[in-house]
Amino acid sequence: MSVSFNNGTILTELARWEQNQLMPRTRMDELFALAEEHDGLLTSKEARAAGIQDSVLVRLAQRGRLERMTRGVYRIAHYPSDRLAQYREAVLWAKASQGPEDIALSHETALLLYGISDANPPRVNLTVPTSARLRRKCPEWVAIHRANLSPQDIGEHEGLPVTTLSRSILDVLSATHRTDVARQSVSAALREGLLNNAEASSLRRSITRTSSIPSPSTNGKSVKVHHAAAS
């Protein structure tokens, strides 16, 4: 396709595209670029780092250009969401406003992401450092667990921080004392090739030892789970 001008010259589609690149970017263009990495989600912290003030986000939300998901987390309106959107939202919520970085989706949520559990937990399980101060009210659909995760405890699944498979299985066991669930998870992971025989045997030995512990613990410390509010 081409467009004729009064002077007889022809502007091709390529020329039009090049001309568009010279046009100044709007605030929504900048926000869209930020949100693409998280499937349409962005935080006010990320926006401020890009020079966009909170008042701009509020106005755009009032105009229907943004959707306010939780405090400090926004979604581009009408941006197509995917099956991992709620997990991304939970991670962004925890990191908003100087939140902790060493966090990961964990417990039953991690097992679901790894595809070795059919059970869909009622809340998104998220582990944060024991000393982390979450300044925002925890959404009711997020369960916060506290433990100091090492870099070896955290992997990545489709861009999301997730506790490793072994850690996830042991966390579920520690929190629920369900040795049957832990053993079933090990068997499923072995069938799917997510664990080798040596790793599965080590986990089974740990399950046998851990099953006799009277109260849930992680790394020798009590694990506190908050459903409606974070400390």
Tab-separated table of C-alpha atoms in Angstrom:
chain	number	residue	atom	x	y	z
A	1	MET	CA	0.000	0.000	0.000
A	2	SER	CA	1.184	3.570	-0.769
A	3	VAL	CA	-0.179	7.089	-0.176
A	4	SER	CA	-0.067	9.961	-2.715
A	5	PHE	CA	0.793	13.517	-1.655
A	6	ASN	CA	0.100	16.860	-3.397
A	7	ASN	CA	3.677	17.132	-4.583
A	8	GLY	CA	3.344	13.823	-6.361
A	9	THR	CA	5.689	11.852	-4.131
A	10	ILE	CA	4.706	8.456	-2.799
A	11	LEU	CA	5.043	7.486	0.874
A	12	THR	CA	5.452	3.740	1.146
A	13	GLU	CA	4.478	1.708	4.192
A	14	LEU	CA	8.156	1.543	5.173
A	15	ALA	CA	8.475	5.309	5.043
A	16	ARG	CA	5.316	5.689	7.109
A	17	TRP	CA	6.723	3.268	9.665
A	18	GLU	CA	9.985	5.237	9.833
A	19	GLN	CA	8.036	8.448	10.267
A	20	ASN	CA	6.049	6.928	13.119
A	21	GLN	CA	9.268	6.059	14.900
A	22	LEU	CA	10.077	9.754	15.093
A	23	MET	CA	6.813	10.556	16.869
A	24	PRO	CA	7.137	11.040	20.628
A	25	ARG	CA	6.073	8.084	22.762
A	26	THR	CA	3.018	8.540	24.933
A	27	ARG	CA	2.832	7.524	28.588
A	28	MET	CA	0.735	4.509	27.577
A	29	ASP	CA	3.447	3.489	25.105
A	30	GLU	CA	5.997	3.582	27.921
A	31	LEU	CA	3.725	1.653	30.284
A	32	PHE	CA	2.947	-0.921	27.612
A	33	ALA	CA	6.678	-1.537	27.133
A	34	LEU	CA	7.063	-2.075	30.895
A	35	ALA	CA	4.048	-4.391	31.072
A	36	GLU	CA	5.012	-6.632	28.147
A	37	GLU	CA	7.559	-8.465	30.288
A	38	HIS	CA	4.859	-9.452	32.784
A	39	ASP	CA	1.954	-10.182	30.432
A	40	GLY	CA	0.293	-6.815	30.876
A	41	LEU	CA	1.168	-6.219	34.534
A	42	LEU	CA	3.369	-3.486	35.964
A	43	THR	CA	4.087	-1.935	39.334
A	44	SER	CA	4.028	1.688	40.420
A	45	LYS	CA	7.669	1.150	41.448
A	46	GLU	CA	8.620	0.242	37.870
A	47	ALA	CA	6.652	3.212	36.546
A	48	ARG	CA	8.406	5.634	38.901
A	49	ALA	CA	11.776	4.267	37.795
A	50	ALA	CA	10.726	5.124	34.229
A	51	GLY	CA	9.822	8.665	35.276
A	52	ILE	CA	6.055	8.133	35.493
A	53	GLN	CA	4.514	9.423	38.708
A	54	ASP	CA	1.810	7.663	40.730
A	55	SER	CA	-0.653	10.460	39.906
A	56	VAL	CA	-0.373	9.554	36.214
A	57	LEU	CA	-1.250	5.933	36.976
A	58	VAL	CA	-4.250	7.042	39.022
A	59	ARG	CA	-5.550	9.239	36.189
A	60	LEU	CA	-5.081	6.488	33.617
A	61	ALA	CA	-6.933	4.058	35.888
A	62	GLN	CA	-9.791	6.560	36.250
A	63	ARG	CA	-9.985	6.809	32.466
A	64	GLY	CA	-10.104	3.038	32.084
A	65	ARG	CA	-6.697	2.760	30.412
A	66	LEU	CA	-5.277	0.828	33.385
A	67	GLU	CA	-6.846	-1.621	35.829
A	68	ARG	CA	-5.733	-1.470	39.454
A	69	MET	CA	-5.207	-5.091	40.514
A	70	THR	CA	-3.882	-4.586	44.042
A	71	ARG	CA	-2.156	-1.666	45.691
A	72	GLY	CA	0.911	-0.840	43.631
A	73	VAL	CA	0.088	-3.306	40.809
A	74	TYR	CA	-1.697	-2.349	37.583
A	75	ARG	CA	-2.725	-4.130	34.390
A	76	ILE	CA	-3.007	-2.601	30.943
A	77	ALA	CA	-6.753	-2.562	30.235
A	78	HIS	CA	-7.903	-5.249	27.795
A	79	TYR	CA	-4.434	-6.816	27.697
A	80	PRO	CA	-4.970	-10.549	27.042
A	81	SER	CA	-4.188	-12.476	30.225
A	82	ASP	CA	-2.672	-15.939	30.338
A	83	ARG	CA	-2.885	-18.871	32.745
A	84	LEU	CA	0.049	-17.532	34.776
A	85	ALA	CA	-1.339	-14.021	35.241
A	86	GLN	CA	-2.357	-14.494	38.880
A	87	TYR	CA	1.060	-15.894	39.767
A	88	ARG	CA	2.794	-12.932	38.127
A	89	GLU	CA	0.489	-10.585	40.009
A	90	ALA	CA	1.389	-12.223	43.347
A	91	VAL	CA	5.115	-11.874	42.673
A	92	LEU	CA	4.779	-8.240	41.602
A	93	TRP	CA	2.632	-7.448	44.633
A	94	ALA	CA	5.313	-8.769	47.021
A	95	LYS	CA	8.084	-6.840	45.270
A	96	ALA	CA	6.174	-3.551	45.080
A	97	SER	CA	7.337	-0.587	47.211
A	98	GLN	CA	10.815	-1.824	48.075
A	99	GLY	CA	9.595	-5.343	48.774
A	100	PRO	CA	11.984	-8.301	49.072
A	101	GLU	CA	13.692	-9.714	45.988
A	102	ASP	CA	14.464	-13.240	47.263
A	103	ILE	CA	10.928	-14.563	46.929
A	104	ALA	CA	9.460	-17.521	45.086
A	105	LEU	CA	6.200	-19.258	44.352
A	106	SER	CA	6.273	-22.328	46.550
A	107	HIS	CA	4.513	-25.256	48.246
A	108	GLU	CA	1.410	-26.572	46.439
A	109	THR	CA	1.556	-23.722	43.914
A	110	ALA	CA	5.047	-24.788	42.843
A	111	LEU	CA	3.981	-28.424	42.494
A	112	LEU	CA	1.103	-27.316	40.277
A	113	LEU	CA	3.455	-25.268	38.091
A	114	TYR	CA	5.800	-28.244	37.747
A	115	GLY	CA	2.836	-30.293	36.553
A	116	ILE	CA	3.110	-33.034	39.187
A	117	SER	CA	-0.066	-32.166	41.070
A	118	ASP	CA	-3.646	-31.861	39.878
A	119	ALA	CA	-4.731	-30.071	43.053
A	120	ASN	CA	-5.270	-26.344	42.519
A	121	PRO	CA	-4.604	-24.686	45.909
A	122	PRO	CA	-7.195	-22.087	46.963
A	123	ARG	CA	-4.433	-19.495	47.442
A	124	VAL	CA	-1.223	-18.693	45.630
A	125	ASN	CA	1.639	-19.807	47.894
A	126	LEU	CA	4.555	-17.392	48.076
A	127	THR	CA	7.685	-17.672	50.242
A	128	VAL	CA	9.437	-14.491	51.406
A	129	PRO	CA	12.431	-13.957	53.735
A	130	THR	CA	11.731	-14.318	57.452
A	131	SER	CA	12.723	-10.692	58.092
A	132	ALA	CA	10.857	-9.217	55.119
A	133	ARG	CA	8.496	-6.358	55.890
A	134	LEU	CA	5.639	-6.339	53.438
A	135	ARG	CA	4.222	-2.835	53.516
A	136	ARG	CA	1.043	-3.650	51.688
A	137	LYS	CA	-1.989	-5.583	52.842
A	138	CYS	CA	-1.802	-9.132	51.586
A	139	PRO	CA	-4.520	-10.055	49.064
A	140	GLU	CA	-6.868	-12.710	50.406
A	141	TRP	CA	-5.899	-15.061	47.585
A	142	VAL	CA	-2.196	-15.080	48.544
A	143	ALA	CA	-0.693	-17.258	51.312
A	144	ILE	CA	2.621	-15.935	52.620
A	145	HIS	CA	5.240	-18.371	53.965
A	146	ARG	CA	8.425	-17.143	55.626
A	147	ALA	CA	11.793	-18.805	55.105
A	148	ASN	CA	15.247	-17.697	54.021
A	149	LEU	CA	15.698	-19.193	50.568
A	150	SER	CA	19.193	-19.629	49.166
A	151	PRO	CA	19.874	-19.095	45.448
A	152	GLN	CA	20.001	-22.898	45.128
A	153	ASP	CA	16.420	-23.096	46.429
A	154	ILE	CA	14.993	-20.908	43.664
A	155	GLY	CA	14.529	-21.828	40.034
A	156	GLU	CA	12.569	-20.266	37.198
A	157	HIS	CA	9.431	-21.409	35.413
A	158	GLU	CA	8.272	-19.387	32.400
A	159	GLY	CA	9.900	-16.285	33.835
A	160	LEU	CA	8.514	-16.793	37.352
A	161	PRO	CA	10.637	-17.449	40.464
A	162	VAL	CA	9.688	-20.876	41.822
A	163	THR	CA	11.223	-22.983	44.567
A	164	THR	CA	13.058	-26.008	43.202
A	165	LEU	CA	11.121	-29.228	42.900
A	166	SER	CA	12.890	-30.886	45.841
A	167	ARG	CA	12.422	-27.839	48.037
A	168	SER	CA	8.748	-27.586	47.054
A	169	ILE	CA	8.026	-31.196	47.990
A	170	LEU	CA	9.744	-30.855	51.368
A	171	ASP	CA	7.980	-27.540	52.041
A	172	VAL	CA	4.598	-29.150	51.438
A	173	LEU	CA	5.546	-31.985	53.769
A	174	SER	CA	6.780	-29.560	56.428
A	175	ALA	CA	3.624	-27.441	56.257
A	176	THR	CA	1.057	-30.266	56.056
A	177	HIS	CA	2.767	-33.421	57.373
A	178	ARG	CA	1.114	-35.216	54.431
A	179	THR	CA	3.697	-37.908	53.737
A	180	ASP	CA	1.342	-39.485	51.201
A	181	VAL	CA	1.233	-36.269	49.149
A	182	ALA	CA	5.015	-35.910	49.323
A	183	ARG	CA	5.598	-39.494	48.199
A	184	GLN	CA	3.052	-39.179	45.385
A	185	SER	CA	4.795	-36.010	44.230
A	186	VAL	CA	8.172	-37.755	44.161
A	187	SER	CA	6.718	-40.644	42.145
A	188	ALA	CA	5.036	-38.276	39.682
A	189	ALA	CA	8.221	-36.235	39.252
A	190	LEU	CA	10.209	-39.410	38.648
A	191	ARG	CA	7.736	-40.548	35.960
A	192	GLU	CA	7.908	-37.155	34.254
A	193	GLY	CA	11.693	-37.173	34.239
A	194	LEU	CA	11.930	-34.171	36.562
A	195	LEU	CA	13.933	-36.203	39.098
A	196	ASN	CA	16.509	-38.922	38.601
A	197	ASN	CA	16.625	-42.084	40.711
A	198	ALA	CA	19.284	-40.716	43.066
A	199	GLU	CA	17.331	-37.501	43.695
A	200	ALA	CA	14.106	-39.435	44.269
A	201	SER	CA	15.813	-41.795	46.728
A	202	SER	CA	17.291	-38.852	48.648
A	203	LEU	CA	13.883	-37.192	48.857
A	204	ARG	CA	12.218	-40.374	50.060
A	205	ARG	CA	14.804	-40.696	52.830
A	206	SER	CA	14.151	-37.082	53.816
A	207	ILE	CA	10.407	-37.719	53.826
A	208	THR	CA	10.874	-40.689	56.144
A	209	ARG	CA	13.001	-38.628	58.544
A	210	THR	CA	10.810	-35.517	58.393
A	211	SER	CA	7.562	-37.415	58.938
A	212	SER	CA	8.446	-37.928	62.608
A	213	ILE	CA	8.880	-34.194	63.347
A	214	PRO	CA	5.937	-33.057	65.556
A	215	SER	CA	5.561	-29.502	64.216
A	216	PRO	CA	6.121	-27.915	60.802
A	217	SER	CA	9.514	-26.273	60.362
A	218	THR	CA	11.789	-25.082	57.614
A	219	ASN	CA	15.541	-24.845	58.139
A	220	GLY	CA	14.890	-25.309	61.836
A	221	LYS	CA	12.636	-22.256	62.045
A	222	SER	CA	8.906	-22.058	62.506
A	223	VAL	CA	7.034	-21.213	59.334
A	224	LYS	CA	4.269	-18.667	59.706
A	225	VAL	CA	1.548	-18.612	57.103
A	226	HIS	CA	-0.585	-15.507	56.653
A	227	HIS	CA	-3.717	-15.660	54.563
A	228	ALA	CA	-5.406	-12.284	54.991
A	229	ALA	CA	-2.583	-9.996	56.063
A	230	ALA	CA	1.181	-9.917	56.016
A	231	SER	CA	3.307	-8.911	58.935
